[in-house]
mmCIF file of C-alpha atoms in Angstrom:
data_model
loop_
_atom_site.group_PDB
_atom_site.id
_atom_site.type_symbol
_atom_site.label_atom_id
_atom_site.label_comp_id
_atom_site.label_asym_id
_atom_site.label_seq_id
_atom_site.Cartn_x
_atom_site.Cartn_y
_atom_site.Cartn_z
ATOM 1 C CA UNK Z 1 23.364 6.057 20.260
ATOM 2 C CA UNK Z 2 21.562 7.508 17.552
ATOM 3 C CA UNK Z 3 19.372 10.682 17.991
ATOM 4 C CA UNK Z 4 15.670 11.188 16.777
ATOM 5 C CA UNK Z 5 13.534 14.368 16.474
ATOM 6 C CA UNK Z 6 10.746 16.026 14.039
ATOM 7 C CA UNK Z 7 10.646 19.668 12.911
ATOM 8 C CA UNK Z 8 6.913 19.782 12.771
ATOM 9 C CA UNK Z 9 6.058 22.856 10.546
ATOM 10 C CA UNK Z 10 3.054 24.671 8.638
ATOM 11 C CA UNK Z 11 0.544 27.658 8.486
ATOM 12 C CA UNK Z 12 -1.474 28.747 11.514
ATOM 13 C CA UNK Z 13 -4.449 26.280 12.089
ATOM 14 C CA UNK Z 14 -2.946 23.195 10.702
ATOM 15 C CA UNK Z 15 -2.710 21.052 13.952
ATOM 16 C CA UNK Z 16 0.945 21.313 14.101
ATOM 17 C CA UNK Z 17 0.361 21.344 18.116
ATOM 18 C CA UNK Z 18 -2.498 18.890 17.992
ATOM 19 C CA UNK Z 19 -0.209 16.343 16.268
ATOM 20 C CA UNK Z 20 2.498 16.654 18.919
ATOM 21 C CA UNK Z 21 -0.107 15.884 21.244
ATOM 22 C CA UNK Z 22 -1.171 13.113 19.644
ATOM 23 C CA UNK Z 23 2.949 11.315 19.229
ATOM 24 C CA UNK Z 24 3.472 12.052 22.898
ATOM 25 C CA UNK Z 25 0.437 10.023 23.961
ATOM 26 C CA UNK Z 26 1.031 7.614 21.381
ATOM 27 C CA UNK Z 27 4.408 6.852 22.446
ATOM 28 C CA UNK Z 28 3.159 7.199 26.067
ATOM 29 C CA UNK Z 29 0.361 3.867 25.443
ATOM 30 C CA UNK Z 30 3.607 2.711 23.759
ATOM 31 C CA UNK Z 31 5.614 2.746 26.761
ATOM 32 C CA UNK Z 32 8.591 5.181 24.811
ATOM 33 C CA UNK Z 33 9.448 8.432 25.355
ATOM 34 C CA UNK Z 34 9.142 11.339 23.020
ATOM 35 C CA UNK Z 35 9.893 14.955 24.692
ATOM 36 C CA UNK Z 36 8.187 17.634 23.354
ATOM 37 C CA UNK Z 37 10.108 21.103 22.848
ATOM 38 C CA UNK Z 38 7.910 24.482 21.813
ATOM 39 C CA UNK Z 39 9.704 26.624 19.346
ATOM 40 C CA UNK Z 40 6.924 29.231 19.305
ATOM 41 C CA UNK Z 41 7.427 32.586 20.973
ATOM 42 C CA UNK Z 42 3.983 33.115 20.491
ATOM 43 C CA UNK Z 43 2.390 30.160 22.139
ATOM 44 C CA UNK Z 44 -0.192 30.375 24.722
ATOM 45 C CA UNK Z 45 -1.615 26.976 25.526
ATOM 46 C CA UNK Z 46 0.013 23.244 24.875
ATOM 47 C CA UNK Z 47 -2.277 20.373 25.153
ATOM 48 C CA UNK Z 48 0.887 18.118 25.524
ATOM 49 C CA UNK Z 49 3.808 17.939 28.155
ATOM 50 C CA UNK Z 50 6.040 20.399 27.390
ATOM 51 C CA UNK Z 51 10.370 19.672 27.809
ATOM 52 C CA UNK Z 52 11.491 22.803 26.218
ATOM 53 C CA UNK Z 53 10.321 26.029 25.851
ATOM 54 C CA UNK Z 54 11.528 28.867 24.001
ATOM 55 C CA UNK Z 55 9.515 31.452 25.742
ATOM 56 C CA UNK Z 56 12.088 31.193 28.121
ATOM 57 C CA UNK Z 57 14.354 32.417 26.117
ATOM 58 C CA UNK Z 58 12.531 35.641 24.525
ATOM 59 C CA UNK Z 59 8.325 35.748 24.282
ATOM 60 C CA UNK Z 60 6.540 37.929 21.469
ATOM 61 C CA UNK Z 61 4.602 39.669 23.405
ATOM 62 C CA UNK Z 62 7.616 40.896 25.914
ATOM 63 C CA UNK Z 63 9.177 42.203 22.352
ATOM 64 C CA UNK Z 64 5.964 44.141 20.773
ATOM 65 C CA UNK Z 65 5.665 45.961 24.378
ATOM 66 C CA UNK Z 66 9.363 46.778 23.933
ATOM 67 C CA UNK Z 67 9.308 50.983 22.856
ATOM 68 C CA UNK Z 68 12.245 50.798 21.302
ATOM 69 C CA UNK Z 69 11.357 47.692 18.583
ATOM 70 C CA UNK Z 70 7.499 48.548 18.331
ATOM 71 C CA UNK Z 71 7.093 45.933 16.280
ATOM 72 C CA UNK Z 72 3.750 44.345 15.813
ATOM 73 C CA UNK Z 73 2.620 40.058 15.848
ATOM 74 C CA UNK Z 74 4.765 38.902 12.658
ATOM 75 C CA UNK Z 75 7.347 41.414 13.299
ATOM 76 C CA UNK Z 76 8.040 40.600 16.606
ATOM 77 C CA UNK Z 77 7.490 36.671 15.610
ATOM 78 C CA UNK Z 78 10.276 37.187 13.109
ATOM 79 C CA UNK Z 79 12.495 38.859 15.158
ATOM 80 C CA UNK Z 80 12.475 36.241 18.158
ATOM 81 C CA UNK Z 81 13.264 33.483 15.297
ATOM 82 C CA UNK Z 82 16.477 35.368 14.394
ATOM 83 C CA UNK Z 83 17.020 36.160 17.684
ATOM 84 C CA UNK Z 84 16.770 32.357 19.128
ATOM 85 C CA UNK Z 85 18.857 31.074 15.756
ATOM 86 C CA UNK Z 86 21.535 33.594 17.409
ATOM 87 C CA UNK Z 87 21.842 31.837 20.601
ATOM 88 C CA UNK Z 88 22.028 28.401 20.053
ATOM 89 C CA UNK Z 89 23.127 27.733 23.198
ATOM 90 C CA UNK Z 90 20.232 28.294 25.175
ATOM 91 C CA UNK Z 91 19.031 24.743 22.871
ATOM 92 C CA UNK Z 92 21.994 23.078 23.371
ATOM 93 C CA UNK Z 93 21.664 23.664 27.227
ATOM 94 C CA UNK Z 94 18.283 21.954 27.138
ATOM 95 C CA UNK Z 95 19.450 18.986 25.082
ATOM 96 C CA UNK Z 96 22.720 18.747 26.901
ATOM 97 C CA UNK Z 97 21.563 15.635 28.720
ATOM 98 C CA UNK Z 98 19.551 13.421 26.455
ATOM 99 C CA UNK Z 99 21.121 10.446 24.937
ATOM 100 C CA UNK Z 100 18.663 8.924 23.423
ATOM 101 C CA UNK Z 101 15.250 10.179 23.436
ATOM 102 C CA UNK Z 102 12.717 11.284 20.939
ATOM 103 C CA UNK Z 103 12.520 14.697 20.343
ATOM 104 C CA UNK Z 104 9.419 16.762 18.396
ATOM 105 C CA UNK Z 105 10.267 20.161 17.913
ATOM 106 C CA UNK Z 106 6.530 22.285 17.297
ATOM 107 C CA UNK Z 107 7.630 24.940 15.168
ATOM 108 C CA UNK Z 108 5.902 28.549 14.664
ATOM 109 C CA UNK Z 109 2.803 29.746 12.857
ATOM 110 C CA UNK Z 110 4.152 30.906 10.393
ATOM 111 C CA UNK Z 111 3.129 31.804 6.582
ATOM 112 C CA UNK Z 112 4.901 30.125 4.150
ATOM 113 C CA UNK Z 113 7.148 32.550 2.795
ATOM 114 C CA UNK Z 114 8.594 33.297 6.273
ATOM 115 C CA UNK Z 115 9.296 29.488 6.586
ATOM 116 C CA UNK Z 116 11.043 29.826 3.019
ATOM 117 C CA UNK Z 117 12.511 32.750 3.015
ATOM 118 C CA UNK Z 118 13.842 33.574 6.688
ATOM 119 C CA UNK Z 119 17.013 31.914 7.343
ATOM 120 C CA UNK Z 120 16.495 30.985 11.092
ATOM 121 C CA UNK Z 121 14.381 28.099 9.770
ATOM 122 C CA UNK Z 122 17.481 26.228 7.801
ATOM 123 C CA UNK Z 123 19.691 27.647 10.875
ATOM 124 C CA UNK Z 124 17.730 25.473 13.205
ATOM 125 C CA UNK Z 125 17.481 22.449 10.828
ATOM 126 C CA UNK Z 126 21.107 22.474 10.444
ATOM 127 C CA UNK Z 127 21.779 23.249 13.632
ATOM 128 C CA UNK Z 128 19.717 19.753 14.678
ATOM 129 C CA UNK Z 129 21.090 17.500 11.904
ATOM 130 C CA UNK Z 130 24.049 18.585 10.622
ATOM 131 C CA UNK Z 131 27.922 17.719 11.557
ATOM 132 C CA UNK Z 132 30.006 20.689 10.678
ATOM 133 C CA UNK Z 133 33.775 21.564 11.800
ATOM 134 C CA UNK Z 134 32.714 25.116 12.690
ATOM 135 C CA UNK Z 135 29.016 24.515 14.820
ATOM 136 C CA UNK Z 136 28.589 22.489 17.860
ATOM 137 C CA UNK Z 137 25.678 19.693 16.381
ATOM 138 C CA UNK Z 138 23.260 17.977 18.027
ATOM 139 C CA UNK Z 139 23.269 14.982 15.875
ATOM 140 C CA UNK Z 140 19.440 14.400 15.350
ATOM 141 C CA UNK Z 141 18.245 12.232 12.257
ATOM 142 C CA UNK Z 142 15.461 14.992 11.810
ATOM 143 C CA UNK Z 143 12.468 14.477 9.142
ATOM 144 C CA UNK Z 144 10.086 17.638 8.021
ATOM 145 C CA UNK Z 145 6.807 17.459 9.171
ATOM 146 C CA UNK Z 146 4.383 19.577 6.656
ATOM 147 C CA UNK Z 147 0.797 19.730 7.926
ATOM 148 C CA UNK Z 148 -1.830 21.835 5.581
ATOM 149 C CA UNK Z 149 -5.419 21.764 6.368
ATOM 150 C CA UNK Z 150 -8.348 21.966 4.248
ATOM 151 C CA UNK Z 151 -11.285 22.818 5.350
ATOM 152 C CA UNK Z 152 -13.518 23.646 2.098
ATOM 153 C CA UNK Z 153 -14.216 20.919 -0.791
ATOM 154 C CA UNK Z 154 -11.170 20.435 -3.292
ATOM 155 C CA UNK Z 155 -12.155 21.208 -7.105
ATOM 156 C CA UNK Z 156 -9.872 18.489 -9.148
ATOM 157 C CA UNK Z 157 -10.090 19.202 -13.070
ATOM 158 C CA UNK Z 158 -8.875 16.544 -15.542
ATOM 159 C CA UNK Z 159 -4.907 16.504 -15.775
ATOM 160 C CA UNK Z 160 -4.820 19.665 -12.862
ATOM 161 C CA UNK Z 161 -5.832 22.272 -15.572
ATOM 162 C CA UNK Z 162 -7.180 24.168 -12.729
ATOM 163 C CA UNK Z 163 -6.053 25.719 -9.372
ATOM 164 C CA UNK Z 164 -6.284 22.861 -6.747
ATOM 165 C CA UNK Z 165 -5.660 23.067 -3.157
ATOM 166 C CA UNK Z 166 -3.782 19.897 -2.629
ATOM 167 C CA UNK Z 167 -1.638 20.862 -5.480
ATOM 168 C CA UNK Z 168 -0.601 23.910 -3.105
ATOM 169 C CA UNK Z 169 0.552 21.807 -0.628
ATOM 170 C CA UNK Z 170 1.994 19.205 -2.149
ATOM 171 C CA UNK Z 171 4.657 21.738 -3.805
ATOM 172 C CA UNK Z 172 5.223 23.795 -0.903
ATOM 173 C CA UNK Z 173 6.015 20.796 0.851
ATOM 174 C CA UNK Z 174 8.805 20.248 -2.153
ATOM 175 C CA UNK Z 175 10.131 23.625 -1.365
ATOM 176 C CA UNK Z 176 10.847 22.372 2.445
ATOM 177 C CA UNK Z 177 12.551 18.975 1.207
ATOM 178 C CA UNK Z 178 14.959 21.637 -0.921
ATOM 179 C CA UNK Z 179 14.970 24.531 1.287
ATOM 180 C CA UNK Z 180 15.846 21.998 4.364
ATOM 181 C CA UNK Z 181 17.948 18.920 2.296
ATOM 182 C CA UNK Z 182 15.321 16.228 4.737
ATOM 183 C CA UNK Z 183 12.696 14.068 4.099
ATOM 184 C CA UNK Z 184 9.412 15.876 4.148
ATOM 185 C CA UNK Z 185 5.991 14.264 4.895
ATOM 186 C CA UNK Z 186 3.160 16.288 4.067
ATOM 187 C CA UNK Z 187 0.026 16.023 6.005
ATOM 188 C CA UNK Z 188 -3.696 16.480 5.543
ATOM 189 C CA UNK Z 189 -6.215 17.836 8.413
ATOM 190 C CA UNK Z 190 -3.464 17.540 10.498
ATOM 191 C CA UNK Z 191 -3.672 13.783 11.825
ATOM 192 C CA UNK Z 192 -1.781 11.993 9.565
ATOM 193 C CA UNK Z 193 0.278 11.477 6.711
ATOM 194 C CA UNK Z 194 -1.171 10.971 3.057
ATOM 195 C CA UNK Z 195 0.546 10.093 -0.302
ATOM 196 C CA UNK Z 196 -1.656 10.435 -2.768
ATOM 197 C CA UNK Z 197 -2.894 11.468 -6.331
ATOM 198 C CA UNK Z 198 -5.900 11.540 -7.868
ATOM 199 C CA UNK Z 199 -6.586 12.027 -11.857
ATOM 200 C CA UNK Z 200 -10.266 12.869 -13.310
ATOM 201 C CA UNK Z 201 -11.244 13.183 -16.427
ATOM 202 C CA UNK Z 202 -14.378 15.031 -15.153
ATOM 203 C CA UNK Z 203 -14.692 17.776 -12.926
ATOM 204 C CA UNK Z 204 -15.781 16.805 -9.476
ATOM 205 C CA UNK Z 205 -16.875 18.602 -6.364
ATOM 206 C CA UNK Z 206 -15.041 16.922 -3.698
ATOM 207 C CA UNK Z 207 -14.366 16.258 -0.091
ATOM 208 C CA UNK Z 208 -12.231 14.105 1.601
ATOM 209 C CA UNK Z 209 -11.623 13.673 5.613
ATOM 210 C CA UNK Z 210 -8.911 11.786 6.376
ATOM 211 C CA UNK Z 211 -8.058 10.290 10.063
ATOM 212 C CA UNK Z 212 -5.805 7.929 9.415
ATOM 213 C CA UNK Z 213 -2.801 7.041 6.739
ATOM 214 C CA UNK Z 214 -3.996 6.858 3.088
ATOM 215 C CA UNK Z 215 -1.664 5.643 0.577
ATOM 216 C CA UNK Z 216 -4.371 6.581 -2.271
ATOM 217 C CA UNK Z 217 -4.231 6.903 -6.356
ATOM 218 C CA UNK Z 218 -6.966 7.646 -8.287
ATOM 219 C CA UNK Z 219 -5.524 5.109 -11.377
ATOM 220 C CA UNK Z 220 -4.403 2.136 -8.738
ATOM 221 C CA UNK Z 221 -2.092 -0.207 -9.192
ATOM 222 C CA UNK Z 222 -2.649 -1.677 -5.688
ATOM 223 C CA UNK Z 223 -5.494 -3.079 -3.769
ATOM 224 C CA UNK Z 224 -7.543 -0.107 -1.921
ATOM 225 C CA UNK Z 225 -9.182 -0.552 0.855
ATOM 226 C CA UNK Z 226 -12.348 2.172 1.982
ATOM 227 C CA UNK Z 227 -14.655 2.663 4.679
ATOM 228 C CA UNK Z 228 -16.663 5.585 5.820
ATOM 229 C CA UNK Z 229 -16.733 4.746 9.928
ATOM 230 C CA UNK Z 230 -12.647 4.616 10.864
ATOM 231 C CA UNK Z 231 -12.991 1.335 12.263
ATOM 232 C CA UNK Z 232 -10.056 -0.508 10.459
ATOM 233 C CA UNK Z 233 -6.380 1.025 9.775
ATOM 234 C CA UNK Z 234 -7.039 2.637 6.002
ATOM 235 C CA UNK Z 235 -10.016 4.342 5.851
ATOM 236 C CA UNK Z 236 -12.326 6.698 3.253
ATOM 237 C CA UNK Z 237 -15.466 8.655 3.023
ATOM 238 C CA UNK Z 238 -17.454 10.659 0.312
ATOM 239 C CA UNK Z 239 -20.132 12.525 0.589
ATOM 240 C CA UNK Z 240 -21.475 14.228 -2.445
ATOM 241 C CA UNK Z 241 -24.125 16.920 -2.339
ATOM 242 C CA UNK Z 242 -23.901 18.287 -5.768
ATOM 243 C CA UNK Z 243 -23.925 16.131 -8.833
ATOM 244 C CA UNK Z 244 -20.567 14.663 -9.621
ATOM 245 C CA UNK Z 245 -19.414 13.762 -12.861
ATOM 246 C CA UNK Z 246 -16.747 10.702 -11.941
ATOM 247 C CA UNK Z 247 -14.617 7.985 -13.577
ATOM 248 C CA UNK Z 248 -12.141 5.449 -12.053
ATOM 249 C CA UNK Z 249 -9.910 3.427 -13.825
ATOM 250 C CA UNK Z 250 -9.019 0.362 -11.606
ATOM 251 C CA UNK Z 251 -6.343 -1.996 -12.870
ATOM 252 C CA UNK Z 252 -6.376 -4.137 -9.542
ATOM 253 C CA UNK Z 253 -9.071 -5.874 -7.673
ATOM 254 C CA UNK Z 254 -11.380 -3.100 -5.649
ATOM 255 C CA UNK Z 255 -13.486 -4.532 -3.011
ATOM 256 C CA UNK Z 256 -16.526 -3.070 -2.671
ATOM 257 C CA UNK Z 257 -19.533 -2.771 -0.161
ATOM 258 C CA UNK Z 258 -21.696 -0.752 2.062
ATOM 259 C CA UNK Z 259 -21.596 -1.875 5.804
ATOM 260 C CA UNK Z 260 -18.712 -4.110 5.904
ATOM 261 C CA UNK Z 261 -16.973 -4.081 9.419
ATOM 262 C CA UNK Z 262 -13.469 -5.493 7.735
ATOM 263 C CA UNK Z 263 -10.587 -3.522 6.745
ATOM 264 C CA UNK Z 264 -12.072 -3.388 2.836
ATOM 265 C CA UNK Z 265 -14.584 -1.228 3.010
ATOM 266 C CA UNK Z 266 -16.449 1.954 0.660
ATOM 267 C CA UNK Z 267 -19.071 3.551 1.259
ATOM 268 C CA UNK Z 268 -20.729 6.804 -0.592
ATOM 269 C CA UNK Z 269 -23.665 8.908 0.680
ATOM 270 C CA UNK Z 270 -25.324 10.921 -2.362
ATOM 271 C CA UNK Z 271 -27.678 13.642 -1.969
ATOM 272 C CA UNK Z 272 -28.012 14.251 -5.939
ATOM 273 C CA UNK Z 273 -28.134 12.563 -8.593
ATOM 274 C CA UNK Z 274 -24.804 10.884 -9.940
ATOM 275 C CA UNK Z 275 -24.097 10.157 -13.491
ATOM 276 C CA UNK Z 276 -21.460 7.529 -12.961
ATOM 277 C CA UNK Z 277 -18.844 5.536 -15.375
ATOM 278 C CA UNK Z 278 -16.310 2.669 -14.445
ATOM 279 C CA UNK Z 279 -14.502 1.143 -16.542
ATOM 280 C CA UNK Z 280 -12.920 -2.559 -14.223
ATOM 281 C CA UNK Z 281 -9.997 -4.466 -15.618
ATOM 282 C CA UNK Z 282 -9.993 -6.756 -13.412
ATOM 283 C CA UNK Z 283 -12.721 -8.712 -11.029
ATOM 284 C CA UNK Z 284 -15.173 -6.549 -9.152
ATOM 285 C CA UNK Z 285 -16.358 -7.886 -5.936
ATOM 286 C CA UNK Z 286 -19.404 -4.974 -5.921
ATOM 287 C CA UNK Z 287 -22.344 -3.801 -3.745
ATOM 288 C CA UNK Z 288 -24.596 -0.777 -2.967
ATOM 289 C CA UNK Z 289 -27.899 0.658 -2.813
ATOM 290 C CA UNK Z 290 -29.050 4.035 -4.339
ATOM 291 C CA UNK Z 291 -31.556 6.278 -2.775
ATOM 292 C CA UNK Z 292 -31.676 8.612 -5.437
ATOM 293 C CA UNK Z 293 -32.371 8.666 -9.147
ATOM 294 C CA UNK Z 294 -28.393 7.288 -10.952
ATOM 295 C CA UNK Z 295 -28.292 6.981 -14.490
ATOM 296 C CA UNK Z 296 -25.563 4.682 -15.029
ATOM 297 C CA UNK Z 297 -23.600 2.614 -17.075
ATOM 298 C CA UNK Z 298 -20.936 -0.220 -16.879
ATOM 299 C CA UNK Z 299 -18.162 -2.039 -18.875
ATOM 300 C CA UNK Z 300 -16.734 -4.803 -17.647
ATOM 301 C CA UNK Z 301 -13.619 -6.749 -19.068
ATOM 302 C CA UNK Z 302 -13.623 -9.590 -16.205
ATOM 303 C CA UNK Z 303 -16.053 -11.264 -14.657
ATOM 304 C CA UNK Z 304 -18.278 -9.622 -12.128
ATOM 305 C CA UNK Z 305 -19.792 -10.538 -9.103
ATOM 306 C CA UNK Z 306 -22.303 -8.384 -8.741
ATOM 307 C CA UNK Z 307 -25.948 -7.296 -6.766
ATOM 308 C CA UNK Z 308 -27.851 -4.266 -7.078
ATOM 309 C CA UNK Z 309 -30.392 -3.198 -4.653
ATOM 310 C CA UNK Z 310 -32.560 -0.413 -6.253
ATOM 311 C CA UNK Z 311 -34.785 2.129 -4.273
ATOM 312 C CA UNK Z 312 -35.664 4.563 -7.229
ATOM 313 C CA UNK Z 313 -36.734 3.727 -10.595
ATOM 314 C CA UNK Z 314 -34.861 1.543 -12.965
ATOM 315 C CA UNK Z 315 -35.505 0.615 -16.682
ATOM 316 C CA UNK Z 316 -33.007 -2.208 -17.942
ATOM 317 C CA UNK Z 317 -31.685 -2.869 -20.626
ATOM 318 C CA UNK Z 318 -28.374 -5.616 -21.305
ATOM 319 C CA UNK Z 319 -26.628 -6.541 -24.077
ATOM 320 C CA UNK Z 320 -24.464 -10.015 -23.336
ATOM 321 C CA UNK Z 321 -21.965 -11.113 -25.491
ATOM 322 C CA UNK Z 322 -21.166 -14.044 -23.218
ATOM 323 C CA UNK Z 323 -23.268 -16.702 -20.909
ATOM 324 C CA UNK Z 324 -25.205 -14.563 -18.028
ATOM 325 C CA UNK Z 325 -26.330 -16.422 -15.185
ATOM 326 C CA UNK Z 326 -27.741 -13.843 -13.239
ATOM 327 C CA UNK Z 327 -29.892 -12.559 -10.371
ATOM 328 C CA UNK Z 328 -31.428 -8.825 -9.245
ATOM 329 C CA UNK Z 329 -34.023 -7.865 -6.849
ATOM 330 C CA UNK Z 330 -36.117 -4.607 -8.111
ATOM 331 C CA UNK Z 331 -38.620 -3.439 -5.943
ATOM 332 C CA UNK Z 332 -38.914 -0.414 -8.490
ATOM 333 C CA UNK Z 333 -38.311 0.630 -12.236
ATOM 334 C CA UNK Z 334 -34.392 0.712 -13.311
ATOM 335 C CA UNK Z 335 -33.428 2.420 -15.840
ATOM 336 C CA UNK Z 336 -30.217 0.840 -16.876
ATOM 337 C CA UNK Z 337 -28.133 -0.370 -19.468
ATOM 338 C CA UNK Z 338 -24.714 -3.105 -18.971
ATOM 339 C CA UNK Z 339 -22.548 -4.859 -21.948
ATOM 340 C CA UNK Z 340 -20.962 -7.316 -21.081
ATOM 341 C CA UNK Z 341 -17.730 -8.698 -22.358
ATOM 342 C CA UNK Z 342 -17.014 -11.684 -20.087
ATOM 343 C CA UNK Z 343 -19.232 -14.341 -18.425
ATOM 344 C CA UNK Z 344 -21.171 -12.796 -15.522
ATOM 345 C CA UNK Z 345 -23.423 -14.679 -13.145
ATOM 346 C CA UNK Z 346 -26.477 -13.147 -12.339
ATOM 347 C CA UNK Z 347 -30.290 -13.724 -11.244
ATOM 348 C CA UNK Z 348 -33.129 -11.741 -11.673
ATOM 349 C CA UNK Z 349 -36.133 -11.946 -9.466
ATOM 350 C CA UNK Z 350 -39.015 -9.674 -10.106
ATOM 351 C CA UNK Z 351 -41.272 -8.335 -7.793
ATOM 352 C CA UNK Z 352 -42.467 -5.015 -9.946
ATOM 353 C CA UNK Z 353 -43.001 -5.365 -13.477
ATOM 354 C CA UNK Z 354 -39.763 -4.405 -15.676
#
């Protein structure tokens, strides 16, 4: 039977442990096992079940109170890595009688250059996958698991021209899948995995939580789907509270509104004011409400659907190159300007003077 595990790995902090956690109760409600081994010396605590554990084997701190090593935390870290790669058959005792059982192996805390750089880490991958005539294998189909966290607002600059976190993690995690010859998913915060890439042609002072799978792209080619509460399987919040220059290209339908309680949702909370530009190329199903001053303009290139609920002041202004039918509800000034290139149906009904 075919053999499964995961080499979670990543920098102190990340969640590695928290996500291991998370698979074994998943699989649990799921009514499949996944085992759990610890590969980290250093560990004190596991919030999950534990199968394996290498402390068994050797412990950090029994090495740093060793006179004759006196080595300190990453010293002594190191040197149980290279000591466990050594002894492969301590692992092979523990795995000995599993046929066909999940396996997540929660790797160290350590740095990225020691996960680059120090052989044990390949040693172990190997040692896990890979059929060789001169090593006893294991035979596990065994995927990276990259988890980064960030826990301070991303700067993005138009075509990356400056230093961006994500960027960071994204080619470390490139390093693994050549370093290790496996598939490598990189994860955000920990929870789960996101593909994504974002281009702006502004700079923009941004945060993003993510607590479930995004599959996201700043210049889609695919339907995307956002919501701010985590109530449906894809889901996305902003919130701004310095002024953000922005601009989306869409070249698929986006489907837009405030509270919607169905798996297409977007919702933005700003606390400054925005000066927004969109540019749709195709329909635009569209809805939200401003508390705060936005100057703002719009170009559309298919029909739009379209209401506005204003809160702040708004003077008007529309140029229409096309039949409007069309209807908005101002309970104060707008100041706003829209050309149009297609047919848009829209009403107006007044109850401030515009």
């Amino acid at each position: 039977m075919p053999k499964y595990a995961q080499l979670v790995m990543g920098p102190a902090g990340s969640g590695k442990s928290t996500y291991c956690s998370t698979i074994q109760k998943h699989c649990q409600a799921s009514r499949r096992t996944a085992k759990v081994f610890n590969l980290d010396p250093a560990a004190e605590a596991f919030d999950y079940d534990v199968y394996g554990d290498v402390r068994e084997l050797i412990c950090v701190d029994d090495v740093m109170e060793d006179e004759d090593l006196r080595y300190g935390p990453n010293g002594g870290l190191i040197f149980c890595m290279e000591y466990f790669a050594q002894n492969f058959d301590w692992l092979d005792e523990q795995l000995d009688d599993v046929d066909d059982d999940y396996f997540v192996f929660d790797c160290p805390e350590y740095t990225t250059p020691v996960y680059y750089h120090i052989e044990y880490t390949t040693s172990v991958c190997y040692h896990i996958e890979y059929t060789t005539p001169v090593y006893y294998h294991i035979g596990y189909t065994t995927p990276v698991y990259y988890h980064i966290e960030y826990t301070t607002p991303v700067y993005y600059h138009i075509e990356y021209t400056t230093p961006v976190y994500y960027h960071i993690g994204y080619t470390t995690s490139i390093c693994y899948y050549i370093e290790y010859t496996t598939p490598v998913y990189y994860h955000i915060e920990y929870t789960t995995p996101v593909y994504y890439h974002i281009e702006y042609t502004t700079p923009v002072y941004y945060h993003i939580e993510y607590t479930t799978p995004v599959y996201y792209h700043i210049k889609y080619t695919t339907p995307v789907y956002y919501h701010i509460e985590y109530t449906t399987p894809v889901y996305y919040h902003i919130k701004y509270t310095t002024p953000v220059y922005y601009h989306i290209e869409y070249t698929t339908p986006v489907y837009y509104h405030i509270e919607y309680t169905t798996p297409v949702y977007y919702h933005t909370e700003y606390t400054t004011p925005v000066y927004y530009h969109i540019k749709y190329t195709t329909p635009v199903y569209y809805h939200i409400e401003y508390t705060t001053p936005v100057y703002y303009h719009i170009k559309y290139t298919a029909p739009v659907y379209y209401h506005i609920k204003y809160t702040t002041p708004v003077y008007y202004h529309i140029e229409y190159t096309t039949p409007v039918y069309y209807h908005i509800k101002y309970t104060t000034p707008v100041y706003y300007h829209i050309e149009y290139t297609t047919p848009v149906y829209y009403h107006i009904e007044y109850t401030t003077t515009v």
